[in-house]
Coordinates of C-alpha atoms in Angstrom, one line a residue:
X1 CA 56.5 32.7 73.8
X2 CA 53.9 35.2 74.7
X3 CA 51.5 34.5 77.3
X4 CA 48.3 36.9 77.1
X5 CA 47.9 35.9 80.8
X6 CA 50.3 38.7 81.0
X7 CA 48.4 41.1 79.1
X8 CA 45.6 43.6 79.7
X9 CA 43.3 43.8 77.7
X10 CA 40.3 46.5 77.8
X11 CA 37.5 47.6 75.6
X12 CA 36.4 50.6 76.7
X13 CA 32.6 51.6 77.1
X14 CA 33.2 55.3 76.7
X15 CA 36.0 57.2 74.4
X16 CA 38.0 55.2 71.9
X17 CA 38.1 51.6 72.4
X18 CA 42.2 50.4 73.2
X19 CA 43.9 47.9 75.1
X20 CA 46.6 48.6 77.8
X21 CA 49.4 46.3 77.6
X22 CA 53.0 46.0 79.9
X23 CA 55.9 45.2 78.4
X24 CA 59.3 43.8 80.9
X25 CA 62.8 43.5 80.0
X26 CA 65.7 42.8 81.9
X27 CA 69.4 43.8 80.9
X28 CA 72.3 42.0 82.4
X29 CA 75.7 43.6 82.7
X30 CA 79.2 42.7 84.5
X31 CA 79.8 44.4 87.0
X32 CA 83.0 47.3 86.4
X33 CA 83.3 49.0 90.2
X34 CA 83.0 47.6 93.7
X35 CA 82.5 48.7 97.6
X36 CA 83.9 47.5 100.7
X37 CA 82.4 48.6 104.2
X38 CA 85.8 46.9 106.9
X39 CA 84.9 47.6 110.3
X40 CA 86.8 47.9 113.6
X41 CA 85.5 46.8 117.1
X42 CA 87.3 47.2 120.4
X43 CA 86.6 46.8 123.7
X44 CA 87.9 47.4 127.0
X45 CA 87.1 48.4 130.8
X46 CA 86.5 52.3 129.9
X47 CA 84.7 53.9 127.5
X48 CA 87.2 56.6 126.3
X49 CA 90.2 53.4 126.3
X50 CA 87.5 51.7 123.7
X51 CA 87.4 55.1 121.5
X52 CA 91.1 55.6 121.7
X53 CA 91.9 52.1 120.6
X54 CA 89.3 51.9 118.3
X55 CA 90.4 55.4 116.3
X56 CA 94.1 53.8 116.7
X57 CA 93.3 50.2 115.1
X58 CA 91.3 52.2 112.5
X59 CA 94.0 54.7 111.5
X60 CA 95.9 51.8 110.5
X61 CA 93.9 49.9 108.8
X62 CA 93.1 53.3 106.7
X63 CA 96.8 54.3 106.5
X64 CA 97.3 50.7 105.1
X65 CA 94.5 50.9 102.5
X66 CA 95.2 54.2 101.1
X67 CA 98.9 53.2 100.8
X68 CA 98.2 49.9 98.6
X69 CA 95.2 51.2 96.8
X70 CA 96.2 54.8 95.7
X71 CA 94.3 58.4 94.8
X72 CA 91.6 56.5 93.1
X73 CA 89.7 54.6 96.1
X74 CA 87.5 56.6 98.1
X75 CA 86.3 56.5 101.8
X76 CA 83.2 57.1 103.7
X77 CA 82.6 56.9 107.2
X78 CA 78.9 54.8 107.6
X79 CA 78.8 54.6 111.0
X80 CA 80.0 55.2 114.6
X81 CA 78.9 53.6 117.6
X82 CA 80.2 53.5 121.4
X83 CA 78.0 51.5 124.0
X84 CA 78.6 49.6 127.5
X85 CA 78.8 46.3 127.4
X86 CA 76.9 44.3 130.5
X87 CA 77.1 40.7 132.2
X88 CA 74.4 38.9 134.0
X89 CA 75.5 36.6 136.2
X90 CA 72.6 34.6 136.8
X91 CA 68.8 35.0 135.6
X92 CA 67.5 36.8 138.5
X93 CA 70.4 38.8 139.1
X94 CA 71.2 42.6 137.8
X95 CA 73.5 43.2 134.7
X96 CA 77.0 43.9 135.8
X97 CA 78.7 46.6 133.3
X98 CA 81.8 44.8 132.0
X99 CA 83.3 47.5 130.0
X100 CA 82.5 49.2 126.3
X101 CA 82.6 48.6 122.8
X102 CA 83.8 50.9 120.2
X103 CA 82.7 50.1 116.3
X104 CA 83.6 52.0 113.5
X105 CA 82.5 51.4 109.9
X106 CA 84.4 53.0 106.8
X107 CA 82.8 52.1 103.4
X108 CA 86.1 51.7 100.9
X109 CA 84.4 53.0 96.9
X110 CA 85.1 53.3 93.7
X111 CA 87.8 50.0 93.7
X112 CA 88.5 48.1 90.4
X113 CA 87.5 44.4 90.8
X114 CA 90.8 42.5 91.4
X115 CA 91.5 45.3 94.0
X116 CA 88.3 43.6 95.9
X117 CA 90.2 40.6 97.4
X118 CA 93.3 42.7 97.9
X119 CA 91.5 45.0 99.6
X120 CA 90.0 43.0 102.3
X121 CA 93.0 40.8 102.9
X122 CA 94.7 44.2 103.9
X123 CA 91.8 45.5 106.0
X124 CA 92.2 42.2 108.2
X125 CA 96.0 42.3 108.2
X126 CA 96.1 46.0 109.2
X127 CA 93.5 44.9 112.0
X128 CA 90.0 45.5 111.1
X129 CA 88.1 42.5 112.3
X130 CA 84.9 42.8 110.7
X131 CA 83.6 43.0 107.0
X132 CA 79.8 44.2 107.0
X133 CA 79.5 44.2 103.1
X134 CA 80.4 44.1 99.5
X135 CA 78.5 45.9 96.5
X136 CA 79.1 46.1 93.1
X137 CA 78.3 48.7 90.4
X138 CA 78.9 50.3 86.8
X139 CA 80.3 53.1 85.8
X140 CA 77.3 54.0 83.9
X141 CA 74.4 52.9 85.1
X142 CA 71.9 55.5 83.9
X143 CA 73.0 54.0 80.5
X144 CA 71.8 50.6 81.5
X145 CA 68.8 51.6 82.6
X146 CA 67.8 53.2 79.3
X147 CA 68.5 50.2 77.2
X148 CA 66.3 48.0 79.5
X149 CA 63.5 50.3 79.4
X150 CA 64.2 50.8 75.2
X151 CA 63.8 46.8 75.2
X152 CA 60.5 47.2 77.3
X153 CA 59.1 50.0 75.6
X154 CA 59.5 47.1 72.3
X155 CA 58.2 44.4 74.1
X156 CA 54.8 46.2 74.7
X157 CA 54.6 47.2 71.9
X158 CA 55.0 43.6 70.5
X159 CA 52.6 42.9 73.0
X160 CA 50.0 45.0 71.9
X161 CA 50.6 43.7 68.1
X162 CA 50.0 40.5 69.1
X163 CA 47.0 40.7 71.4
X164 CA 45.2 42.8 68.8
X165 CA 46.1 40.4 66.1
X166 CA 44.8 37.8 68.5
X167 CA 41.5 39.8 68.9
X168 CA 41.0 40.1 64.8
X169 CA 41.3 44.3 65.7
X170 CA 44.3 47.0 64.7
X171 CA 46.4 48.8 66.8
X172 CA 45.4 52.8 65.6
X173 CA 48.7 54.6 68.1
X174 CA 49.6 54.6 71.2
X175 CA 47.7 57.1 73.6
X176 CA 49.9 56.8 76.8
X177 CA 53.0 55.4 78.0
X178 CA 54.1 55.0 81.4
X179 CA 57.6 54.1 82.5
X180 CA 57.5 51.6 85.7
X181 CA 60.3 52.1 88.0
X182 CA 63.7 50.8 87.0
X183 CA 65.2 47.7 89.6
X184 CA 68.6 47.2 89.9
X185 CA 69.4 43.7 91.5
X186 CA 73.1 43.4 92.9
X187 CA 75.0 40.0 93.2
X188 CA 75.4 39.4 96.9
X189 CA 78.7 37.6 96.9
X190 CA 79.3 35.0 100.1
X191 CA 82.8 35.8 101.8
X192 CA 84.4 33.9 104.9
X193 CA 84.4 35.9 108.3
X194 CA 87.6 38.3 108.2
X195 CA 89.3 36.1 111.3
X196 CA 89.3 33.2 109.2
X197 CA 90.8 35.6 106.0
X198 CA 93.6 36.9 107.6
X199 CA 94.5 33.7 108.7
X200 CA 94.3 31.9 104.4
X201 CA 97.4 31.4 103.1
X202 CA 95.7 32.6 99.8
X203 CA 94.4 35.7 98.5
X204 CA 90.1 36.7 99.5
X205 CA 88.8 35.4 95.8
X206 CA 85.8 38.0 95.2
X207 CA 83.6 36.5 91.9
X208 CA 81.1 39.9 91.4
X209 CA 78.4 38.3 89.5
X210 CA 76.1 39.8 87.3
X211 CA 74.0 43.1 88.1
X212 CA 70.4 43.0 86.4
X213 CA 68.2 45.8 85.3
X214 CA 64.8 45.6 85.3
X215 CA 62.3 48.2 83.4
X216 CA 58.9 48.1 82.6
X217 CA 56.5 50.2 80.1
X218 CA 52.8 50.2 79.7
X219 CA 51.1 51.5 76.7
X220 CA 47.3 52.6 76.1
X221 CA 46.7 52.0 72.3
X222 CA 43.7 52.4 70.6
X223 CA 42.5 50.1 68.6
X224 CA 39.9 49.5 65.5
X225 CA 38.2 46.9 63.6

């Protein structure tokens, strides 16, 4: 049902009289690609012990990964981080170093969905011990985008046929059109903490969701009596 609440509607005191109306549609897809980003944190009394275990845990967690999951996944380092770790005592007292902590995040891209659960399972196994994120994608997304904004582009206009109908006037053509920006939304699946994964006697189940696109077009049409 329309709701002109939702429409613009202006006459104008100057030029050709029109009406400027925004059309929304939203296009729902299943997801067809995924992204892990596994981590690895270490810690011990000096800093170069925490790098060397860190880069050691890591390489076989990677090794692992690229072993199960083939030429086709990709990997991507996100981020790197080595710091001291500190202690205080009591409330008034100064912090006493305690030793550092390596972390090291890989992303792992371009996996097909039932690899997902596999996937992470492996990463904990192999001894990554924390999962930061999961994202999902489509192939062709550039393709998605141009139907939703097709299916806005015909809801304004519908819009404008409607208000001018509404208004006893004619819609004479459109003078502009302007394309809002596209907005992709991403399910944000819930998993359990990787500690508690490695430990399941099952297999991570990953449900993906559904992505949404969102476009938006607003026309300037002129209108007559």
């Amino acid at each position: 049902m329309l709701s002109l609440l939702a429409v613009i509607a202006q006459l104008s005191s100057v030029g050709e009289p029109h009406l400027v109306v925004t059309g929304r549609a939203v296009v729902s897809a299943q997801p067809e690609r995924a992204a892990v980003d596994i981590g690895v944190v270490t810690e011990a009394p000096e800093a170069q012990a925490a790098a060397s275990q860190n880069a050691e845990k890591l390489d076989r967690v990677l090794n692992a990964l690229k072993g199960e999951l083939g030429p086709d996944a990709g990997f991507e380092t996100l981020s790197y981080t080595l710091r001291p770790n500190y202690r205080r005592p009591a409330p008034r007292e100064e912090p006493v170093l305690t030793g550092y902590v390596a972390s090291n995040v890989v992303r792992v891209k371009d996996l097909n969905l039932d690899a997902v659960g596999k996937a992470i399972d492996l990463a904990s196994a192999s001894g990554s011990n924390t999962i930061h994120n999961i994202s999902f994608s489509l192939r062709d997304e550039n393709a998605a985008k141009s139907e939703a904004l097709r299916r806005a582009a015909a809801d304004a206009r519908a819009k404008a046929d409607t208000l001018a109908t509404a208004l006893g006037v004619s819609v004479v053509r459109i003078l502009t059109a302007t394309e809002g920006e596209a907005d992709i939304v991403r399910p944000m699946p819930a998993f359990r903490s990787e500690m508690t994964m490695a430990q399941a006697d099952v297999p991570t189940p990953v449900e993906p969701g559904t992505i949404e696109i969102r476009a938006s077009v607003t026309l300037v049409v002129e209108i007559s009596q």
